[in-house]
Tab-separated table of C-alpha atoms in Angstrom:
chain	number	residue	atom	x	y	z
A	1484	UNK	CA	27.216	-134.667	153.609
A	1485	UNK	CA	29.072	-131.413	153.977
A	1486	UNK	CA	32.094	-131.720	156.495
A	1487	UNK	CA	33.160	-129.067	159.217
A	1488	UNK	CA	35.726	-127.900	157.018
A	1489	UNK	CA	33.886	-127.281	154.112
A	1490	UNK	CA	31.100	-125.508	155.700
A	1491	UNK	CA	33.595	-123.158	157.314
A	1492	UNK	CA	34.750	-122.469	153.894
A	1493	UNK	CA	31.527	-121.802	152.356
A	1494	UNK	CA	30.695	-119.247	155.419
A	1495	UNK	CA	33.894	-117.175	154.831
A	1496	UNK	CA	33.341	-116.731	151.125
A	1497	UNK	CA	29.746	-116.154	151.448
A	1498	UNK	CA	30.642	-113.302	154.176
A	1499	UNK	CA	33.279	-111.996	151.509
A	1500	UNK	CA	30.347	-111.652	148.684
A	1501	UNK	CA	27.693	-109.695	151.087
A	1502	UNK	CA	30.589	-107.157	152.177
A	1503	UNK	CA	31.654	-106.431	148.791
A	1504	UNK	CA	27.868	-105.333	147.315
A	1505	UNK	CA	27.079	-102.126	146.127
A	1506	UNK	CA	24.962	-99.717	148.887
A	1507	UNK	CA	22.280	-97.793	146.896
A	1508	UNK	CA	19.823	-94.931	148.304
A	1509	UNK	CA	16.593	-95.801	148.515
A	1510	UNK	CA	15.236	-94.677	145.294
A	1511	UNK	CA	11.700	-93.912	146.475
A	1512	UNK	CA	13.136	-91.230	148.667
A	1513	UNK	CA	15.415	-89.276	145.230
A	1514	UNK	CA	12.839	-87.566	142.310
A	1515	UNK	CA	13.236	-88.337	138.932
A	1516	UNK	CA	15.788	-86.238	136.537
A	1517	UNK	CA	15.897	-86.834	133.069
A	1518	UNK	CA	19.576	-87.494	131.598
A	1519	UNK	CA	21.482	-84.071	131.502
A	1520	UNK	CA	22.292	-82.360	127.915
A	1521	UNK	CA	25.683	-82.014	127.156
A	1522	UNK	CA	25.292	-78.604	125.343
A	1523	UNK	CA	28.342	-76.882	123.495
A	1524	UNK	CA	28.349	-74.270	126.193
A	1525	UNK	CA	29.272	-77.248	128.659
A	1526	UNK	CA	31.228	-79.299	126.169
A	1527	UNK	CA	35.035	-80.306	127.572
A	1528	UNK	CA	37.574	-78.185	125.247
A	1529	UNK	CA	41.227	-79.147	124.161
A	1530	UNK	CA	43.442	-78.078	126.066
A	1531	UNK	CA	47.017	-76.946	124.098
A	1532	UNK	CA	50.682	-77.457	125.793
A	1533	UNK	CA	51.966	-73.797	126.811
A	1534	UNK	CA	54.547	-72.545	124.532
A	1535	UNK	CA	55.788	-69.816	126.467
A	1536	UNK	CA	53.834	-67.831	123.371
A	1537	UNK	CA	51.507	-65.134	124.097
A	1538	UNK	CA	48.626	-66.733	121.774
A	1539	UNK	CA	47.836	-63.774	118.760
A	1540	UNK	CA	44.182	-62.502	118.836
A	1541	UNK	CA	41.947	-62.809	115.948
A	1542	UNK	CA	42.184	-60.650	113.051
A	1543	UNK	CA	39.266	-58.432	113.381
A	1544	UNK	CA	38.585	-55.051	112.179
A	1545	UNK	CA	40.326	-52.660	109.584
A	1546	UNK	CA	43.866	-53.015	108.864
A	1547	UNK	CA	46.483	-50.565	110.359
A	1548	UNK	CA	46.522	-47.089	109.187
A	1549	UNK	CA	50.617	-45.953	108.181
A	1550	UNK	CA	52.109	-43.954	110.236
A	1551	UNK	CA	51.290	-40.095	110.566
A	1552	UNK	CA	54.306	-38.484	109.124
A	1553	UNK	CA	54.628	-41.046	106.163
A	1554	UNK	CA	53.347	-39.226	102.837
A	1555	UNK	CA	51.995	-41.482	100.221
A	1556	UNK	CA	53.536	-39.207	97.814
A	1557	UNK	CA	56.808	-40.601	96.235
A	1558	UNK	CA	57.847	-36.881	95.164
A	1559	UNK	CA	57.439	-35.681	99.026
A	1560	UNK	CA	60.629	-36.089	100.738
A	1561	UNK	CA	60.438	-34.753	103.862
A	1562	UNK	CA	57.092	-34.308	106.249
A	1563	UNK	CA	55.639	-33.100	109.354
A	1564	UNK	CA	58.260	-29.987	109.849
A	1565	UNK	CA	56.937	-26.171	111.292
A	1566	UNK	CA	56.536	-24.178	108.582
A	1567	UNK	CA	59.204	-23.712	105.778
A	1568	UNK	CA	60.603	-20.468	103.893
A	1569	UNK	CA	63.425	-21.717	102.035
A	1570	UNK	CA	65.516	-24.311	100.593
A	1571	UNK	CA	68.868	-24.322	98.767
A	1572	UNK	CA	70.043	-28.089	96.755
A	1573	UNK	CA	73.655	-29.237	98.257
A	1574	UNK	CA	76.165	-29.927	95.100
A	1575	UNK	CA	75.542	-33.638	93.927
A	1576	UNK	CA	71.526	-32.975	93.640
A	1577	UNK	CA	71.014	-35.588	96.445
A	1578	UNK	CA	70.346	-33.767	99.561
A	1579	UNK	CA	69.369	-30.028	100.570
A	1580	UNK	CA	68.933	-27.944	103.413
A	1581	UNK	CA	66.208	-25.856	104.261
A	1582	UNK	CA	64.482	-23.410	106.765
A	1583	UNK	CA	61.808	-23.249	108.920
A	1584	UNK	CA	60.573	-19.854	109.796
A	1585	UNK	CA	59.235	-19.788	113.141
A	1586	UNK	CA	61.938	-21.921	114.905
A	1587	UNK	CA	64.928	-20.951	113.283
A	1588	UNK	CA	66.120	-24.640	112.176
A	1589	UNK	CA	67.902	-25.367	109.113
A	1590	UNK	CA	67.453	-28.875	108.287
A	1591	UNK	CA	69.468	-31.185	105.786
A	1592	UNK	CA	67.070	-33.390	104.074
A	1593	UNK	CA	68.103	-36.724	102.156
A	1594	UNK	CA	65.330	-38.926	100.455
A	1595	UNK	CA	64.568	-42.078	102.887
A	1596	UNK	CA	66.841	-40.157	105.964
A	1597	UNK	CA	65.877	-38.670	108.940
A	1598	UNK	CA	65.842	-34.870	108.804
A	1599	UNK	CA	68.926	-33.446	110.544
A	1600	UNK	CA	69.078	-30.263	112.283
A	1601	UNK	CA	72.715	-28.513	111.438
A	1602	UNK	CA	72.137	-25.389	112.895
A	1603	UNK	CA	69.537	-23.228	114.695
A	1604	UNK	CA	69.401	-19.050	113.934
A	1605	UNK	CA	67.749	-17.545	116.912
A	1606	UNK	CA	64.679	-15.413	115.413
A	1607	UNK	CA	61.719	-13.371	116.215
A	1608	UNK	CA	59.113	-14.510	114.160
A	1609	UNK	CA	56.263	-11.879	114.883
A	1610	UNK	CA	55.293	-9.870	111.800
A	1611	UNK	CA	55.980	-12.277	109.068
A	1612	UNK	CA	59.779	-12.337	110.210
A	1613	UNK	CA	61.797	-15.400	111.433
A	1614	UNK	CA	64.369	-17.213	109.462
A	1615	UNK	CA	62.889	-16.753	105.174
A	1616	UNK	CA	65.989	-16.842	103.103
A	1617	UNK	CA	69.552	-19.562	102.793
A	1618	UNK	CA	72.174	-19.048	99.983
A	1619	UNK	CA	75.229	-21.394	100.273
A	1620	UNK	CA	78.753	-19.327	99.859
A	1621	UNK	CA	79.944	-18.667	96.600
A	1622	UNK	CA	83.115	-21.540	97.530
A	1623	UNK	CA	80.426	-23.462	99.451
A	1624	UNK	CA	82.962	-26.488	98.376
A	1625	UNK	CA	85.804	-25.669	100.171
A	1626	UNK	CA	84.219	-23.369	103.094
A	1627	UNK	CA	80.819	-25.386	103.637
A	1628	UNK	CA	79.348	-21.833	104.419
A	1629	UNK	CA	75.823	-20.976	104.839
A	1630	UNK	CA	74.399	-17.221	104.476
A	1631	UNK	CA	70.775	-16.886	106.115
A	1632	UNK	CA	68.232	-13.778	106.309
A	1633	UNK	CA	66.937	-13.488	109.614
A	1634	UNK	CA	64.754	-10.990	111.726
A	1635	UNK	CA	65.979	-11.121	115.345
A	1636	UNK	CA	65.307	-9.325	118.836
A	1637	UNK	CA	67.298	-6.527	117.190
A	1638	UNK	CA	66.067	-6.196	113.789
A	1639	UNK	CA	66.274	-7.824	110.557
A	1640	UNK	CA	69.918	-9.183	109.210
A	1641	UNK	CA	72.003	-11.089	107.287
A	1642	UNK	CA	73.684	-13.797	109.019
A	1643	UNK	CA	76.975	-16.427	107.900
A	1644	UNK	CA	76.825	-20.031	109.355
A	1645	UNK	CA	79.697	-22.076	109.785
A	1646	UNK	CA	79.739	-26.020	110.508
A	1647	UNK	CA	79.574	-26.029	114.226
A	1648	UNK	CA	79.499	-22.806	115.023
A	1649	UNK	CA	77.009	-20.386	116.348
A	1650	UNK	CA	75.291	-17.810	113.587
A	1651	UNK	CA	77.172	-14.897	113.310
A	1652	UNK	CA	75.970	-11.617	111.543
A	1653	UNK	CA	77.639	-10.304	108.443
A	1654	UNK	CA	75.218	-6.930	107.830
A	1655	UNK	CA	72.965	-5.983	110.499
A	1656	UNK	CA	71.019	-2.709	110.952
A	1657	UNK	CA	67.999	-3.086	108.597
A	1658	UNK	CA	65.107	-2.152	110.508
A	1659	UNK	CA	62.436	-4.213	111.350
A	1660	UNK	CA	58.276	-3.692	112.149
A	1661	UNK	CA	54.875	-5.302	112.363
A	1662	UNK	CA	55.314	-6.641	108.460
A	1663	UNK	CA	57.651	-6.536	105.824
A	1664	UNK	CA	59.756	-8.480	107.467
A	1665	UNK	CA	61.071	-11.141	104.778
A	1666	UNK	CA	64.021	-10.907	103.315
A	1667	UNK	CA	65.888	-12.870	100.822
A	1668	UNK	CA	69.307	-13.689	100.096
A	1669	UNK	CA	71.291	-14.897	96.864
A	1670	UNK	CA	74.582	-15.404	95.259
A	1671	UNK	CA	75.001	-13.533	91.299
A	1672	UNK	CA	76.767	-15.469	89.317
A	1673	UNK	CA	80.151	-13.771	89.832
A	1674	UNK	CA	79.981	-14.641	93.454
A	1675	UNK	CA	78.926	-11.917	94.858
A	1676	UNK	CA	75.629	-11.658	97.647
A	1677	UNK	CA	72.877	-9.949	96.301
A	1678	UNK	CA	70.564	-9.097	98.990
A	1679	UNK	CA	66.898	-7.952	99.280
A	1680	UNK	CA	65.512	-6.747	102.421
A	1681	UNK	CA	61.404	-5.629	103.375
A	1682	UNK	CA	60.499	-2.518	104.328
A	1683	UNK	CA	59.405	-3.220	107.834
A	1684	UNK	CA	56.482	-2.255	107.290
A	1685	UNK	CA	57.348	1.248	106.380
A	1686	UNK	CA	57.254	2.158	102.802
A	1687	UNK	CA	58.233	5.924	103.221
A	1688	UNK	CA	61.808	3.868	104.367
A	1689	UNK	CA	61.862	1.708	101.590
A	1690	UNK	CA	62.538	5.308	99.095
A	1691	UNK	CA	65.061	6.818	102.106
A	1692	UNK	CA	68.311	6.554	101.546
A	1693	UNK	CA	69.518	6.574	104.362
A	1694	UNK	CA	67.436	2.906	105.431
A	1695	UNK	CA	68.563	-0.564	105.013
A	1696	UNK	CA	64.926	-0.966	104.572
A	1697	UNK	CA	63.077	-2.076	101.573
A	1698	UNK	CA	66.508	-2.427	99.313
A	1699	UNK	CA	68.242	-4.541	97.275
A	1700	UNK	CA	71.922	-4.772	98.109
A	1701	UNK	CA	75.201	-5.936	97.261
A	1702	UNK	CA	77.765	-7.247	99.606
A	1703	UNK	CA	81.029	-9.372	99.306
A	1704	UNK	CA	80.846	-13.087	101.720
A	1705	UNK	CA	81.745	-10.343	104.985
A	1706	UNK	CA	79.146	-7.849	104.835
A	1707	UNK	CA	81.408	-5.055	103.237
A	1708	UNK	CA	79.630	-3.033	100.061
A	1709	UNK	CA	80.589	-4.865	96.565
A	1710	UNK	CA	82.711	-3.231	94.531
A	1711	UNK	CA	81.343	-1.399	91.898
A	1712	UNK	CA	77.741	-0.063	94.356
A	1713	UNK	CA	77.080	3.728	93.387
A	1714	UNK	CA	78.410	4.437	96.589
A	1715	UNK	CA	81.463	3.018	97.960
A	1716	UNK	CA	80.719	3.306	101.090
A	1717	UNK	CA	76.808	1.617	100.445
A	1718	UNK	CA	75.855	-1.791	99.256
A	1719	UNK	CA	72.555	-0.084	98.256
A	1720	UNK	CA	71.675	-0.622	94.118
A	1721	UNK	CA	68.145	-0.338	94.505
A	1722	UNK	CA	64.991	0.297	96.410
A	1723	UNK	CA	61.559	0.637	96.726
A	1724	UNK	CA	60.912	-3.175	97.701
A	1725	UNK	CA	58.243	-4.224	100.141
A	1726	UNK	CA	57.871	-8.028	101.330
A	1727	UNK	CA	60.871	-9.741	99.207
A	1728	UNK	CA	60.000	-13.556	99.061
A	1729	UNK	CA	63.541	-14.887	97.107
A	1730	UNK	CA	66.594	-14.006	94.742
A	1731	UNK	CA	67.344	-16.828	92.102
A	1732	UNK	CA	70.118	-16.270	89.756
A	1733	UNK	CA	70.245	-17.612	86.003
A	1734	UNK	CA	73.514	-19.066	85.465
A	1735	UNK	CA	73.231	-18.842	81.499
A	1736	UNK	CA	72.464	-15.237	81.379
A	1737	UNK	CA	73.538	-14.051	84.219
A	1738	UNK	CA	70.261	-12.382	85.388
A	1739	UNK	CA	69.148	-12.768	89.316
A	1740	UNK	CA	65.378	-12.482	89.624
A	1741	UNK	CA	63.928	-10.753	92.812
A	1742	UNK	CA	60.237	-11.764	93.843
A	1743	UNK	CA	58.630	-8.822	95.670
A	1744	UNK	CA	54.961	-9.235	97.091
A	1745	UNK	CA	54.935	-5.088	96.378
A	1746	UNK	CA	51.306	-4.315	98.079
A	1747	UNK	CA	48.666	-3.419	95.183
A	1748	UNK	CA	50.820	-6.270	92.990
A	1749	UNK	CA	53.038	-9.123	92.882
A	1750	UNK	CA	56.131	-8.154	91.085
A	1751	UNK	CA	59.416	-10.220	89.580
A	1752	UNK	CA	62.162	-8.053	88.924
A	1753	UNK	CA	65.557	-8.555	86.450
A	1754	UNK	CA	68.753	-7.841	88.125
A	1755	UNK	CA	71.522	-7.801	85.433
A	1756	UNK	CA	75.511	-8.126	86.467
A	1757	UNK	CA	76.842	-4.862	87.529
A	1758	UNK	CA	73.857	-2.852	87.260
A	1759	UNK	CA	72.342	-0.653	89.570
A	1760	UNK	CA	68.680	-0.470	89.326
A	1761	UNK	CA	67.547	2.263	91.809
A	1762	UNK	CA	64.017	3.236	92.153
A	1763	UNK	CA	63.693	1.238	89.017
A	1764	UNK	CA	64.079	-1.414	90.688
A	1765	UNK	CA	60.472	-1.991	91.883
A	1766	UNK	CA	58.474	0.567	89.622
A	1767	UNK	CA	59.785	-1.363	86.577
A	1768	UNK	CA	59.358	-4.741	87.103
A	1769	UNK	CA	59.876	-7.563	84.547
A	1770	UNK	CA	56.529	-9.189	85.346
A	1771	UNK	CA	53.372	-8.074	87.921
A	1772	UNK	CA	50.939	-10.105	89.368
A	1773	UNK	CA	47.665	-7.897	89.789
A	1774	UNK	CA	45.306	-10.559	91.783
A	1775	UNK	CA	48.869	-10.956	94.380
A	1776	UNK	CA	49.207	-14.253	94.515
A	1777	UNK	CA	51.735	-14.361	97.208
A	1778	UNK	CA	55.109	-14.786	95.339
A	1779	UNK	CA	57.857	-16.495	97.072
A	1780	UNK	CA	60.404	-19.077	95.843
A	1781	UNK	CA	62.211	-19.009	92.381
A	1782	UNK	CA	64.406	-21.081	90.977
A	1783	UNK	CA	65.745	-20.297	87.392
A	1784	UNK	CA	66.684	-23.100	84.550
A	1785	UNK	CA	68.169	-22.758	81.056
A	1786	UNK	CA	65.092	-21.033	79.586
A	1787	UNK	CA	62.850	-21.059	82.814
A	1788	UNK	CA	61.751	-19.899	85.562
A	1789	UNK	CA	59.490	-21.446	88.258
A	1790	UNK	CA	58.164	-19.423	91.062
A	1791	UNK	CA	56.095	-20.624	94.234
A	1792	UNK	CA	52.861	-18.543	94.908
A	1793	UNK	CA	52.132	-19.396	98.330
A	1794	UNK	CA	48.783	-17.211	98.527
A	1795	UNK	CA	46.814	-19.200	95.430
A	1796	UNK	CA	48.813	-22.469	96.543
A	1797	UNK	CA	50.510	-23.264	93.054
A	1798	UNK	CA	53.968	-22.571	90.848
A	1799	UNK	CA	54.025	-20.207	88.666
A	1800	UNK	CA	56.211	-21.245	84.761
A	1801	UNK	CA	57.900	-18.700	82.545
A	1802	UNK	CA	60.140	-18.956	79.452
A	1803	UNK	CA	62.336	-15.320	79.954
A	1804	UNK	CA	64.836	-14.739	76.775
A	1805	UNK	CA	68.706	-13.472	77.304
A	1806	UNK	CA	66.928	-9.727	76.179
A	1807	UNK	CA	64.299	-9.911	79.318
A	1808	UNK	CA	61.199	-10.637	77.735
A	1809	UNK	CA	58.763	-13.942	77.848
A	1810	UNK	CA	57.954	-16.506	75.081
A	1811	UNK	CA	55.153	-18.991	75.197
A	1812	UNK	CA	52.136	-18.762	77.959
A	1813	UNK	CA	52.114	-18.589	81.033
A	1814	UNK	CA	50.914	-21.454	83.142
A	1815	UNK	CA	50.092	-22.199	87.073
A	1816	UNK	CA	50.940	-25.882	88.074
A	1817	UNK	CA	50.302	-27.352	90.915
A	1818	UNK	CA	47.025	-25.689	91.973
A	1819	UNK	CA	45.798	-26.940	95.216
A	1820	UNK	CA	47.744	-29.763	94.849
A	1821	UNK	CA	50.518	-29.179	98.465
A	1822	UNK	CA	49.307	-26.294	99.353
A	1823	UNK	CA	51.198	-23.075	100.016
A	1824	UNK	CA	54.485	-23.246	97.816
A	1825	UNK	CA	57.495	-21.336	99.556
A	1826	UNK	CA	61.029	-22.552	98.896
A	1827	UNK	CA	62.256	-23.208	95.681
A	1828	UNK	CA	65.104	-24.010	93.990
A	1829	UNK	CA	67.011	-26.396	91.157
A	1830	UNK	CA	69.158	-29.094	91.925
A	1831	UNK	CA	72.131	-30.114	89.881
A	1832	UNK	CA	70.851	-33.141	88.338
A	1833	UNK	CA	67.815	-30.868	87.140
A	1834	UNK	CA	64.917	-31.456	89.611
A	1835	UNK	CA	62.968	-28.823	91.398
A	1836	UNK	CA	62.961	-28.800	94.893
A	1837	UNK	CA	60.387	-26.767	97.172
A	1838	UNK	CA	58.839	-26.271	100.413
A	1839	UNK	CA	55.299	-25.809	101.885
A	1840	UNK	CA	54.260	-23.407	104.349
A	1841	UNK	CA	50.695	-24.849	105.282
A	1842	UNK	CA	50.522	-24.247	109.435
A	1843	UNK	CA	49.371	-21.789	110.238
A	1844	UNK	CA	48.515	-20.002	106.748
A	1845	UNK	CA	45.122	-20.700	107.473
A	1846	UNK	CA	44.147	-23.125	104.462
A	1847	UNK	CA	44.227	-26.599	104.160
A	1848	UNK	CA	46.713	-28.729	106.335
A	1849	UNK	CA	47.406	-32.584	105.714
A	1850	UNK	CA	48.751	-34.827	108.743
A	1851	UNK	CA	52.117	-34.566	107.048
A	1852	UNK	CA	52.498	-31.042	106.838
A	1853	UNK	CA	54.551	-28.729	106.370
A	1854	UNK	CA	56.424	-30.687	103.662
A	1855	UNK	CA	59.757	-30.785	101.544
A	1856	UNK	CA	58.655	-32.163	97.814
A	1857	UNK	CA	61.042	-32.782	94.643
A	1858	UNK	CA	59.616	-32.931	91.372
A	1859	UNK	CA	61.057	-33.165	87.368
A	1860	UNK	CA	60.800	-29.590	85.916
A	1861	UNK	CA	57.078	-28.409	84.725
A	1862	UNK	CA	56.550	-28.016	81.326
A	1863	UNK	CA	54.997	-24.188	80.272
A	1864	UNK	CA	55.847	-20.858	79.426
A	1865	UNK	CA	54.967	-17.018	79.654
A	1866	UNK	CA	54.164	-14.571	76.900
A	1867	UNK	CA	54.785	-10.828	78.345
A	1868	UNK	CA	54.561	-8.759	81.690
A	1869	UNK	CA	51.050	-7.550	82.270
């Protein structure tokens, strides 16, 4: 027999287990679901402790393209400049500066640098004008001077740079028009400025004498005549020239070639030391051109001569002898291959530098253009003036 006490235990823990039971719906009241899918769009991911990281996105697509003004070209130096009419090589054969046309700048350019602006001419570049000529002083070494041709708001000229100062002119007054507006500049190997101007256009003033226009002069570093012009009082020696694209002077025979683009013909004309051509100057030309291929740049080797066409995009090769005639055959490099070849010239060490004048000359234009390229000398040769 169970006593009081017991039973009141049994009653408490009994009251304990019916409090403590589950409560479940009625069942006949819920329908019937089948067990849920877990499906991989559901699936619980991993979640990864914040690094403070932005995470990187998948690799997906094509790989970057370089950037616009970097030329796959070793030889190309310098890219995406306005368009360029000259270059001169700096002493050492490591740097150079040259000229753009339409904006006035002359640029030093250094393989692997930044270009550098180190001065600005002010031109008009309206009828083929603007800035198309540099020739460094004869004592470039000691002076750091810089001669330019130039058309301006007052007509074409000839203008002397100094580092950090503003362009001054040395020999103004050569008339200016809607074309024949280049002009060239160069130095003859006994230091004096040889200088060939267009005829603005004009060609009865390129025969006057009395007109800057269409002439080849001769001046000493200030503008005065050289000594030894017909005229004292004149720096003319020659005339007759219409759209002058560069003078280049051979240092081992003395000769300065002249490229003229002359109208019916391309011409290159021989400029000896002391020697005053005259009319002879354009209607007896050391070489022609009949299909005018544009001639601009030369730059003159022992036993070459390069010139840029920048109409049939290419550069031109002679061999000239000391007695002005050609051996070997002539031969276009180049074609097609940077386009419109202005600039030229030949550095110390022996490498040709030259420029491209692509904007604007209505052929074809890479995203680098216009361009500053150095090359090794081409091989090739000429055989006799046409």
């Amino acid at each position: 027999m169970i006593g009081p006490r017991r039973c009141a235990i049994l009653l408490v823990v009994l009251v304990a287990l019916l409090g403590g039971c589950a409560q479940f719906p009625d069942a006949g009241q819920q329908p019937w679901r089948e067990r849920p899918d877990l499906g991989a769009e559901r699936a619980p991911q991993p979640q990864l402790p914040e690094t403070g990281e932005p995470t990187p996105a998948p690799n997906s697509g094509p790989p970057a393209t370089p950037a616009p003004c970097v030329d796959p070209d070793p030889q190309v130096v310098a890219t995406c400049l306005a368009p360029l009419s000259a270059v001169v090589t700096l002493p050492g054969g490591a740097a150079a500066l040259v000229a753009e046309r339409t904006t006035g700048r002359i640029l030093r350019i250094t393989p692997d640098e930044e270009p550098e602006t180190v001065a600005t001419v002010p031109v008009d570049a309206a009828g083929d004008g603007g800035l198309t000529s540099l020739a460094l002083s004869p004592s470039y070494a000691e002076d750091q001077l810089v001669y330019a041709y130039a058309t301006t708001g007052g007509g074409n000229a000839v203008m002397r740079i100094a580092p950090g100062d503003v362009p001054k002119t040395v020999l103004g007054g050569i008339p200016r028009g809607p074309s024949g507006n280049s002009g060239a500049v160069g130095v003859e190997p006994d230091g004096t400025l040889l200088v060939a101007t267009g005829d603005g256009g004009d060609r009865a003033a390129a025969t006057s004498p009395t007109s800057l226009a269409g002439k080849l002069l001769r001046i000493d570093p200030f503008g005065r005549p050289a000594p030894g012009t017909p005229d004292p009082a004149s720096p003319v020696v020659g005339s007759g020239l219409h759209a002058p694209g560069d003078v280049c002077a051979d240092p081992t025979t003395g000769v300065s070639w002249v490229t003229d683009q002359a109208g019916p013909r391309d011409v290159l004309l021989a400029v000896r030391p002391g020697e005053a051509p005259g009319a002879a100057a354009a209607t007896s030309p050391a070489w022609t051109w009949p299909e005018r291929p544009g001639v601009a740049g030369c730059a003159a080797l022992p036993g070459t001569l390069v010139v840029g066409l920048e109409g049939s995009s290419a550069m031109f090769v002679l061999r000239p002898t000391p007695q002005g005639s050609f051996v070997g055959t002539p031969q276009a490099v180049l074609a097609g291959t940077y386009g419109r070849i202005t600039g030229t010239d030949v550095a110390s060490d022996g490498l040709i530098w030259f420029t491209t004048a692509n904007k604007g000359g209505g052929g074809p234009v890479t995203p680098t253009d216009d361009r500053v390229v150095r090359i090794r000398p081409p091989s090739g040769g000429a055989s006799g003036a046409d």
